[in-house]
Coordinates of C-alpha atoms in Angstrom, one line a residue:
X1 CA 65.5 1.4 11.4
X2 CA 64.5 4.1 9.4
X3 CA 62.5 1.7 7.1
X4 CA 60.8 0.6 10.2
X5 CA 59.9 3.6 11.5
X6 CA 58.0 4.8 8.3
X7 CA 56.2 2.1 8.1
X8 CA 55.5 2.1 11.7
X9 CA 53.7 5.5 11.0
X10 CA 52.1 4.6 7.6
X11 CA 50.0 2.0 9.7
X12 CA 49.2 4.4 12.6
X13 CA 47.8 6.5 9.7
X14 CA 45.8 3.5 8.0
X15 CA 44.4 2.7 11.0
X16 CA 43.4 6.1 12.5
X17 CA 41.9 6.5 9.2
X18 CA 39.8 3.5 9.0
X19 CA 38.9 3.8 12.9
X20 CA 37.6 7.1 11.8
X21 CA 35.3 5.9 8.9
X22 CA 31.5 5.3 10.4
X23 CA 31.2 1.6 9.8
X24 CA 27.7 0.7 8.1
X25 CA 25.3 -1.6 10.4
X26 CA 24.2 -3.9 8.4
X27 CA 20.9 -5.3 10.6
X28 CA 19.5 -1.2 11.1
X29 CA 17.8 1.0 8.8
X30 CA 18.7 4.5 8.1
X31 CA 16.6 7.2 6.6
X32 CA 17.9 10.8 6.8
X33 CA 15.3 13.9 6.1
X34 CA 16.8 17.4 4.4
X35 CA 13.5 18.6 3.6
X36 CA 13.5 22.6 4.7
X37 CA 9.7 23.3 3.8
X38 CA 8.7 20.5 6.4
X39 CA 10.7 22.1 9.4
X40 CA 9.0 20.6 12.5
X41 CA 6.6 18.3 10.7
X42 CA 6.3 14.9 12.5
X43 CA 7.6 11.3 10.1
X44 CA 6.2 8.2 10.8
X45 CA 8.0 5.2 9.2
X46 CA 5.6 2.1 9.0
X47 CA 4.7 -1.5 7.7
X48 CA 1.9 -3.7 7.9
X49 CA 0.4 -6.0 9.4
X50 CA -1.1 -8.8 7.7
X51 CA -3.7 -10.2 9.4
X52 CA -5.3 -6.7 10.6
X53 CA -3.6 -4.6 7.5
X54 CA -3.1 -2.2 10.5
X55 CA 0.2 -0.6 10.4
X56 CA 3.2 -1.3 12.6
X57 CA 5.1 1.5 13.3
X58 CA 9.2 1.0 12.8
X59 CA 10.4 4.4 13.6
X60 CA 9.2 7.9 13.9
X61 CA 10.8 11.2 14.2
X62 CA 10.6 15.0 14.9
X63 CA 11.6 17.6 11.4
X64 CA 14.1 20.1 13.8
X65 CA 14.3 24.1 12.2
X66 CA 16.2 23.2 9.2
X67 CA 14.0 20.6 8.2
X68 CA 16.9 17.8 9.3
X69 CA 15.8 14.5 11.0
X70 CA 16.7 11.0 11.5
X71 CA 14.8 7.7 11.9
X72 CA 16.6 4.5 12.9
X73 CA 15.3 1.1 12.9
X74 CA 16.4 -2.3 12.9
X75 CA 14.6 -4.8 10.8
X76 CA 14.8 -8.9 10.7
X77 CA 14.1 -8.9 7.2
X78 CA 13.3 -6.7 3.9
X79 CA 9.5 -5.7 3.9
X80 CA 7.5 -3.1 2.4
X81 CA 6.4 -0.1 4.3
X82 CA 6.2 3.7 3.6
X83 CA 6.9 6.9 5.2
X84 CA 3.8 9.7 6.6
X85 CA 5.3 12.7 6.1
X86 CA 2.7 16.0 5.9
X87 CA 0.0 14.3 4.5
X88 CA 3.0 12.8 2.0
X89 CA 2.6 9.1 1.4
X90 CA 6.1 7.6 0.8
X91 CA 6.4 3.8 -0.6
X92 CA 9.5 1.8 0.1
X93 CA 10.9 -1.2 -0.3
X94 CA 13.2 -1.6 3.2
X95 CA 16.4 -3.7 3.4
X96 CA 18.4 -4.4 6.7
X97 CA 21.5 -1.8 6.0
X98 CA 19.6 0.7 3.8
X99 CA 20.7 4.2 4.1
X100 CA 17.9 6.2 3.0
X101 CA 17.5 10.1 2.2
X102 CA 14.8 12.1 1.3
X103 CA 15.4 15.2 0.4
X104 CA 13.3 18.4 -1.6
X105 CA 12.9 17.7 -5.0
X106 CA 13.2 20.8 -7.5
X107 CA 10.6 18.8 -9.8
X108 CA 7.9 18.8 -7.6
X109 CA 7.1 14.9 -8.5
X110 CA 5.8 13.1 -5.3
X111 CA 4.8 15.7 -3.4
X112 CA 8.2 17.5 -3.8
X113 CA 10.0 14.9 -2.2
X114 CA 13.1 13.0 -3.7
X115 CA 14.4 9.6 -2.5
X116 CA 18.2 9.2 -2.6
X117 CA 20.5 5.9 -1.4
X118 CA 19.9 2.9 -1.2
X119 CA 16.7 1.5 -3.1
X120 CA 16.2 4.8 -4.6
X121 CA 15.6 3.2 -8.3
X122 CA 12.9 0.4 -6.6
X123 CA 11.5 3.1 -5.0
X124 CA 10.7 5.3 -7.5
X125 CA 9.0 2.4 -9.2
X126 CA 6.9 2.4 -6.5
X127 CA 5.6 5.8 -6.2
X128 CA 5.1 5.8 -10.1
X129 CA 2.8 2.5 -9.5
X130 CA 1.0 4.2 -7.0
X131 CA 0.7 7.7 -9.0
X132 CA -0.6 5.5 -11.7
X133 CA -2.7 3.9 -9.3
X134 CA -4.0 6.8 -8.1
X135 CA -5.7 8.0 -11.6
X136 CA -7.6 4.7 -12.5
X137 CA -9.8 4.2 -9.4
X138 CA -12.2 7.2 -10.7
X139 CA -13.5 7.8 -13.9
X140 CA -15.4 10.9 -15.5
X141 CA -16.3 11.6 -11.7
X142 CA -17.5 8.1 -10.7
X143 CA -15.7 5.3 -8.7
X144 CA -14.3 2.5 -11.2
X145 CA -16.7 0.3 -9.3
X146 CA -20.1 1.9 -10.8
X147 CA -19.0 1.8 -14.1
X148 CA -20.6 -1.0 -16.6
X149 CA -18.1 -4.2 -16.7
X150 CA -17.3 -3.5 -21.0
X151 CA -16.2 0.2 -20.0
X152 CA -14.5 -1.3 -16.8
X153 CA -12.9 -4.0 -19.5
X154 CA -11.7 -1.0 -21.7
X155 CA -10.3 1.1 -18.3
X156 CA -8.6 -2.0 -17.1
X157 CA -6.6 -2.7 -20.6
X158 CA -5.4 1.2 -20.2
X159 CA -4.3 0.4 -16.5
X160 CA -2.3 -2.7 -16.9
X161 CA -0.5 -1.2 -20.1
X162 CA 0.6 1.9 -18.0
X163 CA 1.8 -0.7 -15.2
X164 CA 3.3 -3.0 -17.3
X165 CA 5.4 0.0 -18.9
X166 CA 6.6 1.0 -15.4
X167 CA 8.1 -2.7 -15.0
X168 CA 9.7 -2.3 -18.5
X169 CA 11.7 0.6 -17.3
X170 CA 12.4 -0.7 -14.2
X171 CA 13.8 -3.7 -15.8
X172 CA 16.4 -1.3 -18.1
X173 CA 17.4 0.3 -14.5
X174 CA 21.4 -0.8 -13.4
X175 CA 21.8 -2.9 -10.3
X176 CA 18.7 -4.4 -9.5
X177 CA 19.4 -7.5 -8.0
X178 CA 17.3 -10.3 -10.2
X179 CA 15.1 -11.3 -7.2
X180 CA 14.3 -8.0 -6.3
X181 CA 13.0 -7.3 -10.1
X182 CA 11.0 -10.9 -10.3
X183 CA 9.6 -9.2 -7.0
X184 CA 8.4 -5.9 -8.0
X185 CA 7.0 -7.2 -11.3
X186 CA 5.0 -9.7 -9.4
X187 CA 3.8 -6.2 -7.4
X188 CA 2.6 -5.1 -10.1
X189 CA 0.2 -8.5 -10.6
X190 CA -0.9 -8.1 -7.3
X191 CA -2.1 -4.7 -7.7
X192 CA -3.9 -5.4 -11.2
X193 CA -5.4 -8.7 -9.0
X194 CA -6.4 -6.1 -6.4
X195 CA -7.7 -3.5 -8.5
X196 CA -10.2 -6.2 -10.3
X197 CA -11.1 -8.0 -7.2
X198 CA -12.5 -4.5 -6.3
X199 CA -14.5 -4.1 -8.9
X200 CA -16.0 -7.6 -8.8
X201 CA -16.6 -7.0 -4.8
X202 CA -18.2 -3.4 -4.9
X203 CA -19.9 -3.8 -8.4
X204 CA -21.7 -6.7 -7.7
X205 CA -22.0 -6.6 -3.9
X206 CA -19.7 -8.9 -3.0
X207 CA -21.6 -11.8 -4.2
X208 CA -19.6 -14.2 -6.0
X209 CA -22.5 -16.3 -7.1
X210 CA -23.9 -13.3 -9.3
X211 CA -24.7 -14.7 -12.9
X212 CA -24.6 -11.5 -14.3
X213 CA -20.3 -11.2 -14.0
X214 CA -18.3 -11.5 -16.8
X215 CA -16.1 -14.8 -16.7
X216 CA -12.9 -13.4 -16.7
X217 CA -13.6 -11.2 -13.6
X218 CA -15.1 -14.5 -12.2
X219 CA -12.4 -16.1 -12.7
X220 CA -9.9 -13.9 -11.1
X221 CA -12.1 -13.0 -7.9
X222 CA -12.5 -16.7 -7.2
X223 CA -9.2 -17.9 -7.9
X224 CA -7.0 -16.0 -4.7
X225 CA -3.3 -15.7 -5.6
X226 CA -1.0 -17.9 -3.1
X227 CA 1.9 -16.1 -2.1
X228 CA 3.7 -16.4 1.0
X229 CA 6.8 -14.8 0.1
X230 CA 4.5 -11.4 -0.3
X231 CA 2.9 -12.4 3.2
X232 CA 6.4 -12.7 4.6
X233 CA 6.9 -9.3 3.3
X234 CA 4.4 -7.5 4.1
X235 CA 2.8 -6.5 0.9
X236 CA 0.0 -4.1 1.6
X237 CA -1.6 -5.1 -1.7
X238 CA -1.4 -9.3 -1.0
X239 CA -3.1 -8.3 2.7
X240 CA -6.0 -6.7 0.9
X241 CA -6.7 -9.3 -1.3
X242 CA -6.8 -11.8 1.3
X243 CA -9.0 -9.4 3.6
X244 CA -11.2 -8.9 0.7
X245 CA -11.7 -12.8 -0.2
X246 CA -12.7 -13.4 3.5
X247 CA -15.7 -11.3 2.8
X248 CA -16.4 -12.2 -0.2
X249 CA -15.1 -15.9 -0.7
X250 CA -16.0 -16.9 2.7
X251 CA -18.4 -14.9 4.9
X252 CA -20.0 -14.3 1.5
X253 CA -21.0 -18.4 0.7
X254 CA -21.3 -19.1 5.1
X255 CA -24.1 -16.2 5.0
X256 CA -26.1 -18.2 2.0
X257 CA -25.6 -21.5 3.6
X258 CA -26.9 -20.6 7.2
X259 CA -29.5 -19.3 5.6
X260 CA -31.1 -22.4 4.9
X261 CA -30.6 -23.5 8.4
X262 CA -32.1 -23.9 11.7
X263 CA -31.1 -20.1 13.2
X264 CA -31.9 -21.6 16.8
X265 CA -29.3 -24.2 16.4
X266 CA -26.6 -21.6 15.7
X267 CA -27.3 -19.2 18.7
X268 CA -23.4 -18.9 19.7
X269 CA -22.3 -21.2 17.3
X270 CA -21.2 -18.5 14.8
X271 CA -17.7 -18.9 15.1
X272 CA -17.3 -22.7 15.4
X273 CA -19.4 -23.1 12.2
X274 CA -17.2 -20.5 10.5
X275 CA -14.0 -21.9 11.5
X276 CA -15.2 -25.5 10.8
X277 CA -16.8 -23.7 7.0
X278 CA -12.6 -22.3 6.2
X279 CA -11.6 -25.9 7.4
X280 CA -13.7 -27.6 4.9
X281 CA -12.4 -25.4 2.0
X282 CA -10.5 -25.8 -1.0
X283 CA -7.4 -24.1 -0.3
X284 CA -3.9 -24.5 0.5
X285 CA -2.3 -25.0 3.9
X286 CA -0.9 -21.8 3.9
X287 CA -4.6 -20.2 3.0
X288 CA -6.0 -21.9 5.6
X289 CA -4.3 -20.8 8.2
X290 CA -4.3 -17.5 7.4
X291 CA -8.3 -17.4 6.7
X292 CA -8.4 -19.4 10.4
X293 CA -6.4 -16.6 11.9
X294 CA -8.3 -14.0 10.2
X295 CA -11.8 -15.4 10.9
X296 CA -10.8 -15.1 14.9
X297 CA -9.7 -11.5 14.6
X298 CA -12.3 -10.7 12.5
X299 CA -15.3 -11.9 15.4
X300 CA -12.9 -10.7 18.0
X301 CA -13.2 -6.9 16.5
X302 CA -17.3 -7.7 15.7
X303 CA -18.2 -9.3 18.8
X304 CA -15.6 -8.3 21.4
X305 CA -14.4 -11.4 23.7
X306 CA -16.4 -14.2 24.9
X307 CA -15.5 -17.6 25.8
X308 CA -15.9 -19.2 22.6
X309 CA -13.8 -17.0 20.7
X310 CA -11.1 -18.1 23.4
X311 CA -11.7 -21.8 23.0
X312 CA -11.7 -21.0 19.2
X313 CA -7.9 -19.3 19.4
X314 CA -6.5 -22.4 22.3
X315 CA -7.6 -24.7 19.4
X316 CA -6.3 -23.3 16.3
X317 CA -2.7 -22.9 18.9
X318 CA -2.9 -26.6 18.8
X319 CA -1.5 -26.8 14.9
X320 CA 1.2 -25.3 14.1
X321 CA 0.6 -21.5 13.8
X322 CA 3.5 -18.8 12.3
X323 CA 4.7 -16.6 15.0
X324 CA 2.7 -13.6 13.3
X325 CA -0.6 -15.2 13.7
X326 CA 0.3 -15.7 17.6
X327 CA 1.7 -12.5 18.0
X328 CA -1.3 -10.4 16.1
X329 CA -4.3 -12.6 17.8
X330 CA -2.5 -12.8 21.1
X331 CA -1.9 -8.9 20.9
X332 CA -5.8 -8.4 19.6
X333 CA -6.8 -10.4 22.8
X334 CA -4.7 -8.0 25.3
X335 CA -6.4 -5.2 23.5
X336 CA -10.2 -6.2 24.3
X337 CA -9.3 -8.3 27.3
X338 CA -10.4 -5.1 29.4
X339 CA -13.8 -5.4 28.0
X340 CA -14.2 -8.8 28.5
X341 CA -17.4 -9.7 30.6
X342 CA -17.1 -9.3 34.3
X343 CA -14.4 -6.3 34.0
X344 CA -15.3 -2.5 35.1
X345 CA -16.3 -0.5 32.1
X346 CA -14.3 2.1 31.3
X347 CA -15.7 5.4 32.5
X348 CA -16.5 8.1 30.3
X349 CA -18.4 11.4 30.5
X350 CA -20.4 14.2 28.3
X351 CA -22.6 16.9 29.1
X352 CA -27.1 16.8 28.6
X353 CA -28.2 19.2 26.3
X354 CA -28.5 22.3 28.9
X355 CA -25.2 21.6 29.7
X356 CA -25.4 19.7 32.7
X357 CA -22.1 17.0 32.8
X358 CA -22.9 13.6 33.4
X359 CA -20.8 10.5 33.2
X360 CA -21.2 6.4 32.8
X361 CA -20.0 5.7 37.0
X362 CA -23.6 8.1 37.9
X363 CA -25.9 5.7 36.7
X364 CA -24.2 3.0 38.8
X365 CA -26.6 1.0 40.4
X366 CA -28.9 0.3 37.6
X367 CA -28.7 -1.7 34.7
X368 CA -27.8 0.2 31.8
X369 CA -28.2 0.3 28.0
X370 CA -25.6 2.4 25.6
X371 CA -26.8 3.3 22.7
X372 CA -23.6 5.2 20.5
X373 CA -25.5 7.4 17.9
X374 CA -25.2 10.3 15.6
X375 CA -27.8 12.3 14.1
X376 CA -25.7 11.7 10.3
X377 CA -26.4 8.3 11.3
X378 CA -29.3 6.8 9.3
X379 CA -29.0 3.2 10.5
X380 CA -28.6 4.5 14.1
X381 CA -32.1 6.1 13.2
X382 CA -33.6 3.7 11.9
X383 CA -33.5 1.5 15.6
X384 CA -35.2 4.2 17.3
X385 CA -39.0 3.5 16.7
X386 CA -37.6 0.1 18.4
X387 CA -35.9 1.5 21.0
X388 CA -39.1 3.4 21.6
X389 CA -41.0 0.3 22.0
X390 CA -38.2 -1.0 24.6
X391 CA -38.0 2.1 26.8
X392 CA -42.3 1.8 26.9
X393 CA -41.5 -2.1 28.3
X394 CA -39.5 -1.1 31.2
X395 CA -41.0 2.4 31.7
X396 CA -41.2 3.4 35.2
X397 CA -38.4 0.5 36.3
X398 CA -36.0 2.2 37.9
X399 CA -33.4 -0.9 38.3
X400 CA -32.6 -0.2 34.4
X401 CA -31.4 3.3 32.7
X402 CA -31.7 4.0 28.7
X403 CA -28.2 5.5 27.6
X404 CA -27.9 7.7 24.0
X405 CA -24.4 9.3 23.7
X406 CA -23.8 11.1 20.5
X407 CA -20.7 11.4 18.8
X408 CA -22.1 14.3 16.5
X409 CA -19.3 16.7 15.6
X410 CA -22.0 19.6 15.7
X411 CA -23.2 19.8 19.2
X412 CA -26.3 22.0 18.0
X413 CA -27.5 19.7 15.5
X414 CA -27.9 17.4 17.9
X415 CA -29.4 19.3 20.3
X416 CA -32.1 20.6 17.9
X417 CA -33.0 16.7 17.4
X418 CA -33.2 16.2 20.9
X419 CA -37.3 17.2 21.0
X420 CA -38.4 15.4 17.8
X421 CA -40.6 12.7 18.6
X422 CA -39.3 10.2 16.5
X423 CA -36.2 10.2 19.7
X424 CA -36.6 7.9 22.2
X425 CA -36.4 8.6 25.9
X426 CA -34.1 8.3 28.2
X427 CA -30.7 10.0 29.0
X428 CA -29.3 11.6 26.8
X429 CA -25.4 12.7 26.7
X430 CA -22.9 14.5 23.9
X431 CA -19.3 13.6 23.7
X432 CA -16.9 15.2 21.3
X433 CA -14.8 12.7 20.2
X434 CA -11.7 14.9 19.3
X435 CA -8.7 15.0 21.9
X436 CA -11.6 13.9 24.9
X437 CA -9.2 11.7 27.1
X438 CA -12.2 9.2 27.7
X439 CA -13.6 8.7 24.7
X440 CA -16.6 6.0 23.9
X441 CA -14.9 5.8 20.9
X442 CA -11.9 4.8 21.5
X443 CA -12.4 3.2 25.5
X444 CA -14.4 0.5 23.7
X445 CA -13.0 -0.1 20.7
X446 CA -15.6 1.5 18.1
X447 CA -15.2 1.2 14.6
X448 CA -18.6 1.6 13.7
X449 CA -22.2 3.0 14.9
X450 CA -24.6 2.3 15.7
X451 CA -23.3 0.3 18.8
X452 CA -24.7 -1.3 21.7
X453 CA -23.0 -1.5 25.0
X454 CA -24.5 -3.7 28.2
X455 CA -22.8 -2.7 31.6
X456 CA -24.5 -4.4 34.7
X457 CA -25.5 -2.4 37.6
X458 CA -22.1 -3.2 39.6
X459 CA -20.6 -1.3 36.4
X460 CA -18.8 -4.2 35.1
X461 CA -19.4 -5.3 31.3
X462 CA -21.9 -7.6 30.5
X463 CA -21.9 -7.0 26.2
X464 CA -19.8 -5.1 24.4
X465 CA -21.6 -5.7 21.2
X466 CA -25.2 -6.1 22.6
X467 CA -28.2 -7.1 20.3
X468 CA -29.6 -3.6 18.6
X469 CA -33.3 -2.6 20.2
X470 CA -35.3 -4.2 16.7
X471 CA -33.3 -7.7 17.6
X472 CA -35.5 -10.7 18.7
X473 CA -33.2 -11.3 21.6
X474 CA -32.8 -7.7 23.5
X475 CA -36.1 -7.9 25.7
X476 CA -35.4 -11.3 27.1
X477 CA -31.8 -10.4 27.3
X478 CA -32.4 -7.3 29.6
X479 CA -35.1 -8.8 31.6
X480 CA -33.2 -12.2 32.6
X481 CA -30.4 -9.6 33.9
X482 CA -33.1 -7.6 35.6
X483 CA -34.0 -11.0 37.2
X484 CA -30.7 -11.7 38.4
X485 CA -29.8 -8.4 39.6

């Protein structure tokens, strides 16, 4: 009985024991911060996406007054991504079931910021790659790309030594799993890739057909790496290269072979002759898709929604298309869909230059021409002698108003432009850009100026991308709306 009993007990004990041992989740992610000099600092834990190369955020978190903080995430499979702490960029390699600290580091290497647990060798590796990295895209104050291609030949050698050394210790590290070294060296091939194909691109204009680059560098900028196992991953570096080559390998050739064509005949035809271009390429399946998906998002962020951009996506869903594609495209879509013609435009507001404040709903009732601007801006400058001309062609039409908002960060600069003559007419408004809660820039999408915005005189969106004032197409544009109106 006896016997009995002291067993009895030695399993109560086993089992309260083990019941109180936290048992590890193997699908969720972990990453602890003990970092006492960041106390309150905001972490952002990210990965990318591939077809935009924007990142997708996994997890964030708040630093509390001892610099303690924790992000958890689950994760359907391993992926590179990278922590934003302070300015700090963190590379990592993440694993469902990772437990991951980072911690101050005594050495001050990387910012001082250690990583502990699990991956800790692997990422190491990475932030070495990326300090590394970091040193070869300048040279004697220049960027790489404006250095002669010997001297670039002579840089590169230097580069790829340093890399390849980093691979070599990484390969004498304990407990790397095989596939998870293969991996990481091939990293390191995409990076060289990435760093030539840079060169080649901003050296020689992104023109592939230059006579005057070296054969080598030829060779590597024309012939695109396929790797779907760093797709599936999310390798940063692979997304750039592929972003890059649509530029270059595709818009590049299209450009010079609609040159030679009948520019009436592809008056919204852009994107089927595009799409039909990518179709009639060289390339694998798995390139093909991805430069279809690509080419969609790509007009879709240029030219903002129209109906053949929409026909374009219903018949590339016909083939089979990865879930990423659908999801990224259908989620780029949702994002301009509040653009799209017919819908109100987004109100938004800024004050004249005494003062006065003045918003997009007042002009309501006319037809109205944006014009986004900055005084920094020498293309956005370079339009106004034509917008000049167009303001003179409707002057004293009051069924249409002239729209300028600036985006300068230095409201007086602007406002000592204002009475140069070489400034068009019309009605002009400043908006500052940071923390307004109805800003231009970001209410319709901006990634670049100048821009042209066409809103009817119901105030619903006609263009978000309308033809600049010096286009062939503007005039006739404006006065068959006037006629409608």
């Amino acid at each position: 009985m006896l016997h009995l009993f002291k067993i009895s007990v030695l399993s109560l004990l086993l089992y309260l024991g083990l019941s109180g041992c936290e048992k590890k989740d193997d699908g969720k992610i972990k990453i602890t911060f003990r970092l006492n000099k960041a106390k309150g600092a905001g972490a952002v834990l990210v990965t990318y996406n591939m077809l935009s190369l924007d990142t997708l955020l996994l997890g964030k978190s708040t630093l509390d007054s001892n610099g303690f903080g924790i992000i958890e995430t689950r994760i359907e499979k391993p992926v590179f991504g990278h922590v934003n702490l302070q300015d700090t960029y963190i590379p990592l390699y993440l694993k469902a079931g990772d437990e991951i600290v980072l911690e101050a580091d005594a050495s001050k290497i990387g910012g001082g910021i250690k990583v502990t647990g699990d991956g800790f060798v692997i990422s190491r590796f990475l932030r070495n790659i990326q300090k590394v990295t970091q040193n070869y895209y300048n040279h004697n104050a220049k960027a790489i790309w404006q250095i002669e291609p010997a001297e670039f030949a002579s840089i590169f050698k230097l580069y790829q030594n340093e890399l390849y050394k980093e691979a070599e210790r990484l390969e004498k590290e304990e407990g790397i799993a095989p596939e998870e070294l293969d991996l990481m060296k091939k990293k390191v091939e995409m990076v060289l890739y990435e760093y030539q194909q840079h060169y080649v691109n901003n050296h020689y204009s992104y023109d592939l057909d230059d006579p005057t680059i070296p054969a080598d560098l030829k060779k590597v900028a024309t012939t695109l790496p396929v790797d779907s196992v760093f797709f599936d991953k999310n390798s940063y570096d692979y997304g750039q290269i592929l972003s890059s080559y649509l530029i270059s390998g595709i818009h590049g050739p299209l450009g010079k072979l609609t040159d030679k064509m009948n520019q009436d005949s592809l008056d919204g035809h852009w994107l089927e002759v595009s799409d039909d271009f990518i179709q009639k390429m060289t390339l694998s399946p798995f390139l093909k898709r991805h430069f279809r998906a690509a080419n969609i998002n790509y007009w879709l962020r240029m030219d903002g929604l129209s109906p053949e951009i929409a026909k374009l996506r219903e018949d590339f869903y016909k083939t089979p298309v990865s879930p990423v594609y659908r999801k990224t495209l259908d989620q780029s879509f949702a994002k301009w869909e509040p653009l799209a013609p017919g819908k109100p435009a987004p109100n938004f507001t800024g004050t004249t230059a005494d003062g006065k404040p003045i918003s997009l709903s007042s002009l309501k009732g006319k037809l109205v021409y944006v014009d986004v601007w900055a005084t920094w801006c020498g293309p956005c400058r370079d339009e106004f002698p034509h917008s000049k001309k167009l303001v003179k062609e409707f002057e004293g039409n009051d069924k249409i108003a002239f729209l300028y908002v600036s985006t300068d960060s230095n409201i007086d600069t602007w406002k000592k432009l204002l009475p140069d003559k070489s400034v068009p007419a019309g009605i002009h408004l400043h908006q500052k850009q940071d923390g307004q809660p109805d800003a231009i820039w970001e209410k319709y999408h901006l990634w670049g100026i100048p821009r042209y915005i066409l809103i009817d005189a119901e105030g619903k969106m006609l263009k978000t991308h309308a033809p600049r004032p010096s286009s062939d197409d503007i005039l006739p544009l404006l006065k068959g709306y006037l006629k409608e109106s």
